[in-house]
Short mmCIF file of C-alpha atoms in Angstrom, two decimals:
data_model
loop_
_atom_site.label_atom_id
_atom_site.label_comp_id
_atom_site.label_asym_id
_atom_site.label_seq_id
_atom_site.Cartn_x
_atom_site.Cartn_y
_atom_site.Cartn_z
CA MET A 307 0.13 -0.01 -0.12
CA GLU A 308 2.75 2.14 0.43
CA LYS A 309 4.16 3.87 -2.52
CA ARG A 310 7.51 5.32 -0.35
CA ALA A 311 10.18 6.09 -2.57
CA GLU A 312 8.14 6.28 -5.70
CA TYR A 313 8.01 10.29 -5.65
CA ASP A 314 11.06 12.62 -4.90
CA VAL A 315 12.13 13.81 -1.40
CA ILE A 316 13.81 16.82 -0.62
CA THR A 317 15.90 17.38 2.72
CA ASP A 318 15.50 21.18 4.24
CA GLU A 319 16.75 22.60 7.53
CA VAL A 320 15.44 26.18 9.15
CA ALA A 321 18.31 27.69 11.31
CA ILE A 322 17.54 31.14 12.79
CA PRO A 323 19.81 32.75 15.31
CA TYR A 324 17.75 34.43 18.39
CA GLU A 325 18.97 36.84 21.16
CA VAL A 326 17.01 35.97 24.21
CA ALA A 327 16.68 38.86 27.02
CA TYR A 328 16.47 37.60 30.76
CA GLY A 329 15.21 40.69 32.17
CA PRO A 330 15.89 41.78 35.57
CA THR A 331 14.63 38.55 37.51
CA TRP A 332 16.30 35.92 35.37
CA THR A 333 19.68 37.92 35.44
CA ARG A 334 19.67 38.25 39.22
CA PHE A 335 18.54 34.34 39.14
CA PHE A 336 21.49 33.32 37.17
CA GLU A 337 23.97 35.76 38.85
CA GLY A 338 22.90 33.99 42.18
CA LEU A 339 23.73 30.56 40.71
CA LYS A 340 27.17 32.17 39.87
CA ASN A 341 27.53 32.47 43.48
CA GLU A 342 26.46 29.18 44.48
CA LYS A 343 23.11 30.40 45.56
CA ILE A 344 19.44 29.14 44.45
CA TYR A 345 17.11 32.45 44.44
CA GLY A 346 13.48 32.03 44.99
CA SER A 347 10.48 34.23 45.74
CA LYS A 348 7.56 34.50 47.97
CA CYS A 349 4.21 35.37 46.85
CA GLU A 350 2.90 37.89 49.83
CA LYS A 351 -0.62 37.13 48.79
CA CYS A 352 -0.66 33.02 49.10
CA ASN A 353 2.48 32.99 50.87
CA ARG A 354 3.64 30.29 48.50
CA ILE A 355 7.70 30.34 47.80
CA LEU A 356 8.34 29.71 44.33
CA VAL A 357 11.44 28.96 42.68
CA PRO A 358 13.12 29.84 40.41
CA ALA A 359 12.73 33.60 41.59
CA ARG A 360 9.75 35.28 39.80
CA SER A 361 8.55 39.07 39.32
CA TYR A 362 4.82 38.33 39.67
CA CYS A 363 2.96 35.25 41.11
CA PRO A 364 1.38 33.02 38.19
CA ARG A 365 -2.15 32.24 40.53
CA CYS A 366 -2.34 35.47 42.48
CA PHE A 367 -1.15 37.67 39.72
CA VAL A 368 0.57 40.30 42.12
CA GLU A 369 4.02 41.60 41.73
CA ILE A 370 6.78 40.01 43.58
CA LYS A 371 9.82 42.24 44.30
CA ASN A 372 11.50 39.88 46.84
CA PHE A 373 14.63 37.38 46.49
CA ILE A 374 14.99 34.39 48.71
CA GLU A 375 17.90 32.37 48.81
CA VAL A 376 16.38 28.62 49.43
CA ASP A 377 17.76 25.71 50.54
CA GLN A 378 19.92 23.48 48.36
CA GLU A 379 18.46 20.26 49.53
CA GLY A 380 15.39 18.70 48.77
CA THR A 381 13.16 15.45 48.04
CA VAL A 382 12.78 13.75 44.77
CA ILE A 383 9.07 14.24 43.61
CA SER A 384 9.45 12.10 40.50
CA TRP A 385 12.41 11.20 37.90
CA VAL A 386 13.27 9.94 34.68
CA LEU A 387 16.06 8.46 33.05
CA THR A 388 16.96 9.55 29.69
CA GLU A 389 19.19 7.36 27.50
CA TYR A 390 18.38 8.48 24.07
CA GLU A 391 19.30 11.96 22.01
CA TYR A 392 16.92 14.00 20.12
CA PHE A 393 18.00 16.66 17.80
CA GLY A 394 18.65 19.97 19.47
CA MET A 395 18.78 18.57 22.87
CA PRO A 396 21.45 20.65 25.00
CA THR A 397 21.79 17.87 27.81
CA LYS A 398 23.69 14.86 26.60
CA PRO A 399 22.16 11.72 27.62
CA PRO A 400 22.48 9.41 29.78
CA PHE A 401 21.02 11.98 32.33
CA ILE A 402 18.37 11.76 35.05
CA GLY A 403 15.63 14.91 34.91
CA ALA A 404 13.82 15.38 38.16
CA LEU A 405 11.43 17.22 39.74
CA ILE A 406 12.85 18.17 43.25
CA ARG A 407 10.63 19.79 46.10
CA LEU A 408 13.65 22.00 47.88
CA ASP A 409 13.05 22.32 51.69
CA GLY A 410 10.68 25.07 52.72
CA THR A 411 9.55 26.09 49.17
CA ASP A 412 5.94 25.20 47.53
CA VAL A 413 6.69 24.00 44.03
CA ASN A 414 9.04 21.71 42.28
CA PHE A 415 12.45 22.62 41.22
CA LEU A 416 13.25 20.99 37.81
CA HIS A 417 17.22 19.74 37.21
CA LEU A 418 19.15 16.70 37.15
CA ILE A 419 20.35 13.95 39.52
CA GLY A 420 23.74 12.66 39.03
CA GLY A 421 27.00 11.70 40.66
CA PHE A 422 26.58 7.97 40.18
CA ASP A 423 26.88 5.49 36.97
CA LEU A 424 24.00 5.68 34.70
CA SER A 425 24.96 3.37 32.20
CA ASP A 426 22.66 0.57 33.65
CA PRO A 427 19.05 1.33 34.05
CA ASP A 428 18.29 -1.63 36.53
CA ASN A 429 21.41 0.19 38.74
CA VAL A 430 19.66 3.72 38.36
CA ARG A 431 16.13 2.19 39.56
CA LYS A 432 17.76 0.83 42.52
CA ARG A 433 19.41 3.89 43.48
CA VAL A 434 16.82 6.51 42.69
CA LYS A 435 13.65 6.56 44.47
CA ASN A 436 10.76 8.80 44.97
CA GLY A 437 10.94 10.96 48.43
CA MET A 438 15.05 10.46 48.40
CA LYS A 439 16.70 13.26 49.66
CA VAL A 440 19.22 14.93 47.31
CA LYS A 441 21.24 18.27 47.38
CA ALA A 442 22.90 20.29 44.85
CA LEU A 443 26.43 19.92 43.28
CA TRP A 444 27.97 22.88 41.72
CA ASN A 445 30.00 22.91 38.71
CA ASP A 446 33.86 24.55 39.53
CA ASP A 447 33.50 26.61 36.34
CA LYS A 448 30.16 28.86 36.67
CA LYS A 449 28.88 30.42 33.61
CA GLY A 450 25.68 31.94 34.90
CA THR A 451 23.28 29.22 33.91
CA ILE A 452 21.08 26.84 34.99
CA MET A 453 23.99 23.97 34.71
CA ASP A 454 25.91 26.10 36.94
CA ILE A 455 24.29 23.21 39.13
CA LYS A 456 25.90 20.37 37.68
CA TYR A 457 23.27 17.90 38.96
CA PHE A 458 21.65 17.19 42.56
CA THR A 459 22.97 14.14 44.08
CA PRO A 460 21.66 11.81 46.77
CA VAL A 461 22.51 12.90 50.58
CA LYS A 462 24.09 10.24 52.38
CA MET B 737 -24.70 30.08 26.28
CA GLY B 738 -24.72 30.05 22.57
CA ARG B 739 -26.72 28.65 19.79
CA PRO B 740 -26.86 25.01 19.84
CA VAL B 741 -24.18 23.74 17.34
CA ALA B 742 -23.92 20.38 15.19
CA ILE B 743 -21.25 18.37 13.60
CA VAL B 744 -22.76 17.24 10.51
CA GLY B 745 -20.17 15.19 9.01
CA SER B 746 -16.38 14.15 9.15
CA GLY B 747 -13.25 13.00 6.98
CA GLN B 748 -10.21 11.33 8.00
CA THR B 749 -7.25 10.31 5.97
CA ARG B 750 -5.36 7.06 5.85
CA HIS B 751 -2.98 7.04 8.58
CA GLY B 752 0.86 6.13 8.22
CA ARG B 753 3.91 6.95 6.55
CA ARG B 754 2.38 8.90 4.05
CA PHE B 755 5.28 9.87 1.53
CA ASP B 756 2.93 9.04 -1.38
CA VAL B 757 1.28 12.60 -1.18
CA SER B 758 2.45 16.25 -0.49
CA TYR B 759 1.61 17.87 2.59
CA PRO B 760 -1.32 19.78 1.06
CA GLU B 761 -2.12 16.78 -0.63
CA LEU B 762 -2.59 15.08 2.55
CA VAL B 763 -4.82 17.71 3.60
CA LYS B 764 -6.96 17.84 0.60
CA GLU B 765 -7.79 13.89 1.15
CA ALA B 766 -9.46 14.79 4.48
CA VAL B 767 -11.28 18.01 3.45
CA ASP B 768 -12.32 15.80 0.05
CA ALA B 769 -13.74 13.35 2.23
CA VAL B 770 -15.86 15.34 4.31
CA PHE B 771 -17.51 17.00 1.61
CA GLU B 772 -17.60 13.69 -0.25
CA ASN B 773 -19.36 12.06 2.96
CA THR B 774 -22.03 14.89 3.36
CA GLY B 775 -22.94 15.88 -0.14
CA ILE B 776 -22.14 19.41 1.06
CA SER B 777 -20.83 21.90 -1.38
CA PRO B 778 -17.32 23.72 -0.34
CA GLN B 779 -19.15 26.81 -1.63
CA ASP B 780 -21.74 26.75 1.27
CA ILE B 781 -19.27 27.13 3.92
CA ASP B 782 -18.82 30.33 5.96
CA GLY B 783 -15.28 29.63 7.09
CA VAL B 784 -12.53 27.65 8.05
CA VAL B 785 -10.25 26.71 11.06
CA SER B 786 -7.14 24.96 10.59
CA GLY B 787 -4.31 23.69 12.76
CA THR B 788 -0.98 21.80 12.97
CA MET B 789 1.50 21.06 15.95
CA PRO B 790 3.74 24.50 16.39
CA SER B 791 5.30 25.21 13.29
CA MET B 792 9.08 23.85 14.29
CA MET B 793 7.29 20.36 13.35
CA GLU B 794 5.73 21.44 9.96
CA GLY B 795 9.42 23.49 8.65
CA VAL B 796 6.68 26.08 7.17
CA ALA B 797 5.71 28.83 9.60
CA LEU B 798 2.21 29.82 7.99
CA THR B 799 0.69 26.43 7.38
CA HIS B 800 -3.04 28.05 6.64
CA PHE B 801 -1.48 29.90 4.12
CA TYR B 802 0.31 26.73 2.77
CA PHE B 803 -2.87 24.66 2.59
CA ALA B 804 -5.17 27.43 1.68
CA ASP B 805 -6.37 26.23 -1.90
CA VAL B 806 -6.97 22.71 -0.32
CA LEU B 807 -8.79 23.83 2.27
CA ARG B 808 -11.18 25.84 -0.12
CA SER B 809 -10.60 28.93 1.99
CA VAL B 810 -9.81 31.23 -0.98
CA GLY B 811 -12.19 34.05 -0.26
CA LYS B 812 -13.39 33.41 2.89
CA PRO B 813 -12.55 33.72 6.34
CA ILE B 814 -9.89 31.58 7.78
CA LEU B 815 -8.45 31.10 11.55
CA LYS B 816 -5.60 29.03 12.54
CA THR B 817 -5.64 27.61 16.14
CA GLU B 818 -2.49 25.55 17.62
CA THR B 819 -2.05 24.20 21.26
CA CYS B 820 0.42 21.57 20.71
CA GLY B 821 -1.18 18.23 21.20
CA SER B 822 -4.64 19.52 22.24
CA THR B 823 -4.59 21.38 18.78
CA GLY B 824 -7.55 19.00 17.67
CA VAL B 825 -9.83 19.60 20.40
CA SER B 826 -8.90 23.48 20.30
CA LEU B 827 -9.71 23.54 16.63
CA ALA B 828 -13.34 21.69 17.35
CA ILE B 829 -13.77 24.11 20.04
CA THR B 830 -13.10 27.18 17.51
CA GLY B 831 -15.64 26.04 15.27
CA TYR B 832 -18.05 25.59 17.87
CA TYR B 833 -17.33 29.11 19.18
CA TRP B 834 -17.78 30.44 15.54
CA ILE B 835 -21.13 28.86 15.09
CA ALA B 836 -22.60 29.37 18.61
CA SER B 837 -21.76 33.10 18.29
CA GLY B 838 -24.26 33.01 15.71
CA LEU B 839 -21.58 34.54 13.36
CA ALA B 840 -21.53 31.59 10.86
CA ASP B 841 -23.92 28.71 9.94
CA LEU B 842 -21.30 25.98 8.47
CA VAL B 843 -17.36 26.01 9.06
CA LEU B 844 -14.80 23.52 8.06
CA VAL B 845 -12.40 22.54 10.71
CA VAL B 846 -9.40 20.86 9.72
CA GLY B 847 -6.27 19.47 11.86
CA SER B 848 -3.27 17.68 10.18
CA GLU B 849 0.22 16.14 10.63
CA LYS B 850 3.03 15.22 8.69
CA MET B 851 5.07 13.80 11.67
CA ASN B 852 7.55 11.86 9.21
CA GLU B 853 8.70 14.80 7.71
CA GLY B 854 9.67 16.66 10.70
CA ASP B 855 11.17 15.56 13.96
CA SER B 856 8.41 15.51 16.62
CA GLN B 857 10.75 15.38 19.62
CA ALA B 858 12.91 17.85 18.32
CA THR B 859 9.85 19.95 18.26
CA MET B 860 8.89 19.10 21.85
CA THR B 861 12.20 20.57 22.84
CA THR B 862 11.99 23.78 21.17
CA VAL B 863 8.39 24.12 23.02
CA VAL B 864 10.05 25.57 26.10
CA GLU B 865 12.40 28.32 26.49
CA PRO B 866 16.12 27.95 25.86
CA PHE B 867 17.50 29.16 29.23
CA TYR B 868 16.12 26.78 31.90
CA GLN B 869 13.48 24.13 30.96
CA ARG B 870 14.95 22.97 27.59
CA TYR B 871 18.00 21.59 29.24
CA PHE B 872 15.75 19.13 31.05
CA ILE B 873 12.61 18.22 28.85
CA ALA B 874 13.57 15.13 26.87
CA GLY B 875 10.91 15.00 24.36
CA ALA B 876 7.26 13.48 25.47
CA PRO B 877 8.50 10.64 26.95
CA GLY B 878 10.60 12.12 29.47
CA VAL B 879 7.58 14.36 30.64
CA PHE B 880 5.14 11.52 30.50
CA SER B 881 7.66 9.20 32.45
CA MET B 882 7.99 11.64 35.18
CA GLN B 883 4.16 12.20 35.38
CA CYS B 884 3.21 8.51 35.72
CA GLN B 885 6.39 8.33 38.43
CA GLU B 886 4.36 11.02 40.46
CA TRP B 887 1.14 9.39 39.81
CA SER B 888 1.93 6.06 40.77
CA ASN B 889 3.97 7.14 43.74
CA ARG B 890 1.23 9.63 45.10
CA PHE B 891 -1.13 6.93 45.37
CA GLY B 892 1.00 4.04 46.26
CA ILE B 893 0.22 1.78 43.25
CA PRO B 894 2.63 -0.90 43.09
CA GLU B 895 4.82 -1.10 40.08
CA ASP B 896 3.80 -4.51 38.57
CA LYS B 897 -0.20 -3.66 39.03
CA VAL B 898 0.72 -0.41 36.72
CA ARG B 899 2.48 -2.44 34.41
CA GLU B 900 -0.31 -5.21 34.29
CA ALA B 901 -3.02 -2.21 33.85
CA ALA B 902 -0.87 -0.85 30.87
CA THR B 903 -0.33 -3.97 29.25
CA ARG B 904 -3.99 -4.62 29.17
CA ILE B 905 -4.58 -1.22 27.60
CA THR B 906 -2.28 -1.45 25.06
CA ILE B 907 -3.23 -4.95 23.90
CA ASP B 908 -6.83 -4.05 23.92
CA HIS B 909 -6.48 -1.11 21.94
CA HIS B 910 -4.21 -2.35 19.15
CA ASN B 911 -6.77 -5.27 18.94
CA ASP B 912 -9.59 -2.45 18.42
CA ALA B 913 -7.60 -0.46 15.84
CA PHE B 914 -8.05 -3.54 13.54
CA ASP B 915 -11.84 -2.24 13.42
CA ASN B 916 -10.93 1.27 12.79
CA PRO B 917 -10.30 1.60 9.20
CA TYR B 918 -8.33 4.78 9.57
CA ALA B 919 -6.14 3.49 12.39
CA HIS B 920 -2.47 3.09 11.95
CA ILE B 921 -0.85 0.53 14.04
CA LYS B 922 -2.91 -2.78 14.19
CA LYS B 923 -1.49 -5.49 16.24
CA ARG B 924 -2.16 -8.49 18.01
CA LEU B 925 0.37 -8.13 20.89
CA THR B 926 0.80 -10.67 23.70
CA PRO B 927 1.69 -9.72 27.31
CA ASP B 928 5.04 -11.10 27.07
CA GLU B 929 5.54 -9.03 24.14
CA VAL B 930 4.65 -5.98 25.86
CA ASN B 931 6.15 -6.52 29.14
CA ASN B 932 9.84 -7.22 27.61
CA ALA B 933 9.71 -4.58 24.94
CA ARG B 934 12.40 -2.27 25.16
CA ILE B 935 12.54 0.57 27.52
CA ILE B 936 11.78 4.04 26.08
CA THR B 937 12.14 6.23 29.39
CA TYR B 938 11.64 3.87 32.18
CA PRO B 939 9.06 2.77 33.09
CA ILE B 940 7.36 3.49 29.70
CA ARG B 941 8.23 0.49 27.01
CA LEU B 942 7.86 0.66 23.34
CA TRP B 943 4.14 -0.62 23.20
CA ASP B 944 3.25 2.20 25.64
CA VAL B 945 3.91 4.76 23.39
CA CYS B 946 2.17 6.26 20.28
CA PRO B 947 3.14 6.20 16.76
CA ASN B 948 4.68 8.95 14.38
CA SER B 949 1.67 8.98 11.87
CA ASP B 950 0.85 11.13 9.16
CA GLY B 951 -2.67 12.00 8.51
CA ALA B 952 -5.39 14.70 8.47
CA CYS B 953 -9.25 14.99 9.62
CA ALA B 954 -11.87 17.36 8.29
CA MET B 955 -15.05 18.27 10.14
CA LEU B 956 -18.04 20.16 9.46
CA PHE B 957 -19.79 22.58 11.99
CA ALA B 958 -23.25 23.87 11.36
CA SER B 959 -25.94 25.92 13.05
CA GLU B 960 -29.43 24.21 14.04
CA LYS B 961 -30.82 25.91 11.19
CA MET B 962 -28.18 24.57 8.55
CA ALA B 963 -28.41 21.20 10.28
CA LYS B 964 -32.13 21.03 9.67
CA LYS B 965 -31.61 22.05 6.05
CA LEU B 966 -28.92 19.38 5.44
CA GLY B 967 -31.03 16.58 7.20
CA LEU B 968 -27.77 14.80 7.97
CA LYS B 969 -27.08 12.62 11.01
CA SER B 970 -25.70 15.24 13.43
CA ALA B 971 -24.02 14.73 16.68
CA TRP B 972 -24.74 17.87 19.23
CA VAL B 973 -22.20 19.89 20.99
CA LYS B 974 -23.44 19.41 24.65
CA GLY B 975 -20.40 20.85 26.51
CA VAL B 976 -16.70 22.44 26.04
CA GLY B 977 -13.97 22.84 28.45
CA TYR B 978 -10.53 23.91 28.41
CA SER B 979 -7.98 24.46 30.91
CA GLY B 980 -4.22 25.15 31.29
CA GLU B 981 -1.59 25.52 33.86
CA GLU B 982 1.36 27.44 34.70
CA TYR B 983 4.19 27.60 32.37
CA TRP B 984 6.72 26.40 34.87
CA PHE B 985 6.58 22.57 34.80
CA GLY B 986 7.25 22.21 38.43
CA ASP B 987 4.77 24.74 39.56
CA SER B 988 1.85 22.50 39.38
CA GLU B 989 1.07 18.78 40.38
CA LYS B 990 0.34 16.19 37.78
CA ALA B 991 -1.09 13.46 39.46
CA ILE B 992 -3.90 15.27 40.64
CA TRP B 993 -4.03 17.23 37.57
CA GLN B 994 -5.84 20.22 37.76
CA CYS B 995 -6.31 21.60 34.43
CA ALA B 996 -7.29 18.08 33.33
CA ILE B 997 -9.94 18.01 36.17
CA ASP B 998 -11.01 21.40 35.32
CA ALA B 999 -11.40 20.87 31.48
CA ALA B 1000 -13.80 17.95 31.98
CA ARG B 1001 -15.83 19.79 35.09
CA GLN B 1002 -16.63 22.61 32.63
CA ALA B 1003 -17.97 20.40 29.93
CA TYR B 1004 -19.78 18.02 32.13
CA ASP B 1005 -21.50 21.39 34.16
CA MET B 1006 -22.28 22.44 30.42
CA ALA B 1007 -23.86 19.39 29.52
CA GLY B 1008 -25.32 18.77 32.87
CA ILE B 1009 -23.49 15.51 33.64
CA LYS B 1010 -23.10 14.69 37.04
CA ASN B 1011 -21.79 10.90 37.00
CA PRO B 1012 -19.80 10.51 33.73
CA ARG B 1013 -19.26 6.93 34.35
CA LYS B 1014 -22.87 6.33 34.43
CA GLU B 1015 -23.96 8.71 31.98
CA LEU B 1016 -21.16 8.74 29.12
CA ASP B 1017 -21.78 5.92 26.63
CA VAL B 1018 -17.99 6.11 25.05
CA ALA B 1019 -15.02 8.30 25.66
CA GLU B 1020 -12.54 9.01 23.27
CA VAL B 1021 -9.84 9.84 25.98
CA TYR B 1022 -6.35 11.30 24.40
CA ASN B 1023 -3.91 8.58 25.21
CA PRO B 1024 -0.39 8.93 23.81
CA PHE B 1025 0.63 6.93 26.81
CA THR B 1026 -1.05 3.79 28.22
CA TYR B 1027 -0.29 5.36 31.76
CA GLN B 1028 -1.79 8.69 31.17
CA GLU B 1029 -4.61 6.98 29.75
CA MET B 1030 -5.36 6.06 33.44
CA LEU B 1031 -4.54 9.09 34.91
CA TYR B 1032 -7.35 10.89 33.01
CA TYR B 1033 -9.81 8.30 33.88
CA GLU B 1034 -9.47 9.73 37.46
CA CYS B 1035 -9.01 13.27 36.46
CA PHE B 1036 -12.49 12.98 34.51
CA GLY B 1037 -14.28 11.24 37.24
CA PHE B 1038 -14.78 8.00 35.72
CA CYS B 1039 -13.40 6.61 38.80
CA GLY B 1040 -11.39 7.73 42.26
CA PHE B 1041 -7.92 8.57 42.29
CA GLY B 1042 -5.76 5.56 42.33
CA GLU B 1043 -8.36 3.14 41.36
CA ALA B 1044 -8.03 3.02 37.40
CA CYS B 1045 -5.25 0.07 37.40
CA ASP B 1046 -8.06 -1.89 39.08
CA LEU B 1047 -10.92 -0.97 36.95
CA VAL B 1048 -8.99 -1.25 33.80
CA LEU B 1049 -8.03 -4.81 34.96
CA GLN B 1050 -11.92 -5.29 35.66
CA GLY B 1051 -12.43 -4.55 32.09
CA VAL B 1052 -14.72 -1.32 33.14
CA PHE B 1053 -13.10 0.85 30.14
CA SER B 1054 -12.68 -2.20 27.60
CA ARG B 1055 -15.07 -2.43 24.63
CA GLU B 1056 -17.45 -4.57 26.20
CA GLY B 1057 -17.10 -2.31 29.70
CA GLU B 1058 -19.33 -0.19 31.72
CA LEU B 1059 -17.76 2.95 30.09
CA PRO B 1060 -15.94 1.68 26.53
CA CYS B 1061 -12.79 4.10 26.26
CA ASP B 1062 -10.91 4.52 22.85
CA PRO B 1063 -12.80 1.91 20.78
CA SER B 1064 -11.30 3.44 17.70
CA GLY B 1065 -7.73 2.32 19.32
CA GLY B 1066 -7.19 6.11 20.20
CA THR B 1067 -3.97 7.94 20.05
CA LEU B 1068 -1.81 5.06 21.02
CA CYS B 1069 -2.46 3.51 17.50
CA THR B 1070 -2.64 6.61 15.50
CA ASN B 1071 -1.07 10.11 16.37
CA PRO B 1072 -1.08 12.49 13.56
CA ILE B 1073 -0.69 15.31 16.26
CA GLY B 1074 -2.47 18.27 14.80
CA ALA B 1075 -4.99 16.04 13.80
CA THR B 1076 -5.07 13.43 16.69
CA GLY B 1077 -7.67 15.80 18.91
CA LEU B 1078 -9.94 16.23 16.11
CA ASN B 1079 -10.09 12.62 15.56
CA ARG B 1080 -10.96 12.11 18.77
CA VAL B 1081 -13.97 14.36 18.20
CA ALA B 1082 -14.72 12.71 14.81
CA GLU B 1083 -14.77 9.49 16.42
CA ALA B 1084 -17.32 10.26 19.15
CA ALA B 1085 -19.48 12.00 16.71
CA LEU B 1086 -19.30 8.70 14.87
CA GLN B 1087 -20.13 7.11 17.74
CA VAL B 1088 -23.22 8.95 18.92
CA THR B 1089 -24.56 8.98 15.10
CA GLY B 1090 -24.43 5.27 15.03
CA GLN B 1091 -22.12 5.55 12.11
CA ALA B 1092 -18.64 4.00 13.59
CA GLY B 1093 -19.03 0.90 12.10
CA ALA B 1094 -17.13 -2.18 13.10
CA HIS B 1095 -16.06 -0.47 16.34
CA GLN B 1096 -19.79 0.91 16.94
CA ILE B 1097 -20.47 1.04 20.49
CA PRO B 1098 -24.13 -0.26 20.34
CA GLY B 1099 -26.60 2.48 21.33
CA ALA B 1100 -24.09 5.31 22.26
CA LYS B 1101 -25.75 8.36 22.42
CA LEU B 1102 -23.54 10.67 24.87
CA GLY B 1103 -19.86 10.71 24.03
CA LEU B 1104 -16.65 12.42 25.47
CA ALA B 1105 -13.83 13.57 23.19
CA HIS B 1106 -10.33 14.89 24.79
CA ALA B 1107 -7.07 16.13 24.11
CA MET B 1108 -3.76 17.24 26.15
CA GLY B 1109 -1.02 19.53 24.96
CA GLY B 1110 2.09 21.30 25.82
CA VAL B 1111 4.33 20.18 28.56
CA ASP B 1112 1.59 18.77 30.35
CA GLN B 1113 0.05 22.22 30.46
CA PHE B 1114 -3.09 22.26 28.59
CA ASN B 1115 -6.28 19.89 28.62
CA GLY B 1116 -9.39 20.21 26.21
CA VAL B 1117 -12.88 18.15 26.43
CA MET B 1118 -15.71 18.39 24.27
CA ILE B 1119 -19.15 16.24 24.97
CA LEU B 1120 -21.03 15.40 22.17
CA GLY B 1121 -24.77 13.72 21.97
CA SER B 1122 -27.21 12.38 19.40
CA GLU B 1123 -29.93 14.94 20.11
#
């Protein structure tokens, strides 16, 4: 039924460069990472501590002007081991993406779990559990990006 | 509340790897089918709604311009609706709004995707901004694996029970697909085959995941006056709901998933549905992943939270069950993303008008259609009735 290869196919690629402005909040958040600090913000209306830092609360839509340094330890809410690579993916597999509830905050912080061998999925499954405690491990060479945190690593 | 809105017909293409036609020719196949199935003339439509995945998927930014000729839209108003995976239900809701508002009597609604021409998972990577979330969003499987783990952990569902229920779902749907002439993947699967299939992202294995499909779906939405004049078997829109969540993935819980709960609640309230499991006759739930289908059963009130696995294993949601879900095989067997949600609406419309053929649920009068989009961010629901 398939008539594949009967008709011509061309290849095409679209590549467009972008300049992306951080604005004041992201600039300050990433400066914080450079100094090994994770900044969140407290919404004065719902009292939630949101991380990463915000200039407004997405639920109350009130302006937020504070920056609060949050704990670098937290609890794993969920995780996924990625072993394949998609085109344009900035993080090279294998890696473990995870939602981490940093202590004292009210939302989940998306980052990596690492610090041990990821080559064997069965091993990873034994090692990583929802509810486990993890803490941030920093890169020596910090560039003011989200990857200044190398990953979160299990707390012994 | 707007005017009553009817769905008077649909047209779906054959799905698969469709390198036998260009993209506009694929769209044309669905558009031609809906006009042929209804006997309606393209001259009689008042406007067109068109949609696909975000344009990174298509490689052409202005798809409704690219498809203008085959959409029969020359000289007519045209709208584009695009909400990632939920595009299809958003398209249907756009068509509904247009008719319900009283500003049109007959609207053509078309969703399409040529997934094999582009790169769906690379597109998923570009759905998020480049300085934070893009580092961690590894395509759809990555997002859904995390959601599944959050869900099973939240309700303490044992891993082997989740696996057993997911296996039942994929075996059932791939069987169901044999009765749907438009379905892409039709396969008789055994539990061993499913349970030992390669892991995509733990705990999701190959047969838990939808395929890449090329395909299009076209539907005609009409006012009551127009539907009566046409005299076709019509499905009536009884309720619509759509809800979204915050942008940041970690800001909202994905197990008790508020936007899915709210979208269903909006649609139920409008349709006057109090007990969906009892009142609905059929549901076309968007199920790109087996696990997510179960999560939807709970968010849509088909059962309590943490109960879906047990009920799946009891057969409550299978073809002969109390509330048959995805008798078409669903998204799990056929996934042309920009058309997928509209396929759900088309299938629900076929069911409540008794035109679903071999996969007809006998006597179906009230059906649900649903789709999800973004990084677990949007859910849309439409309720269709036979009168």
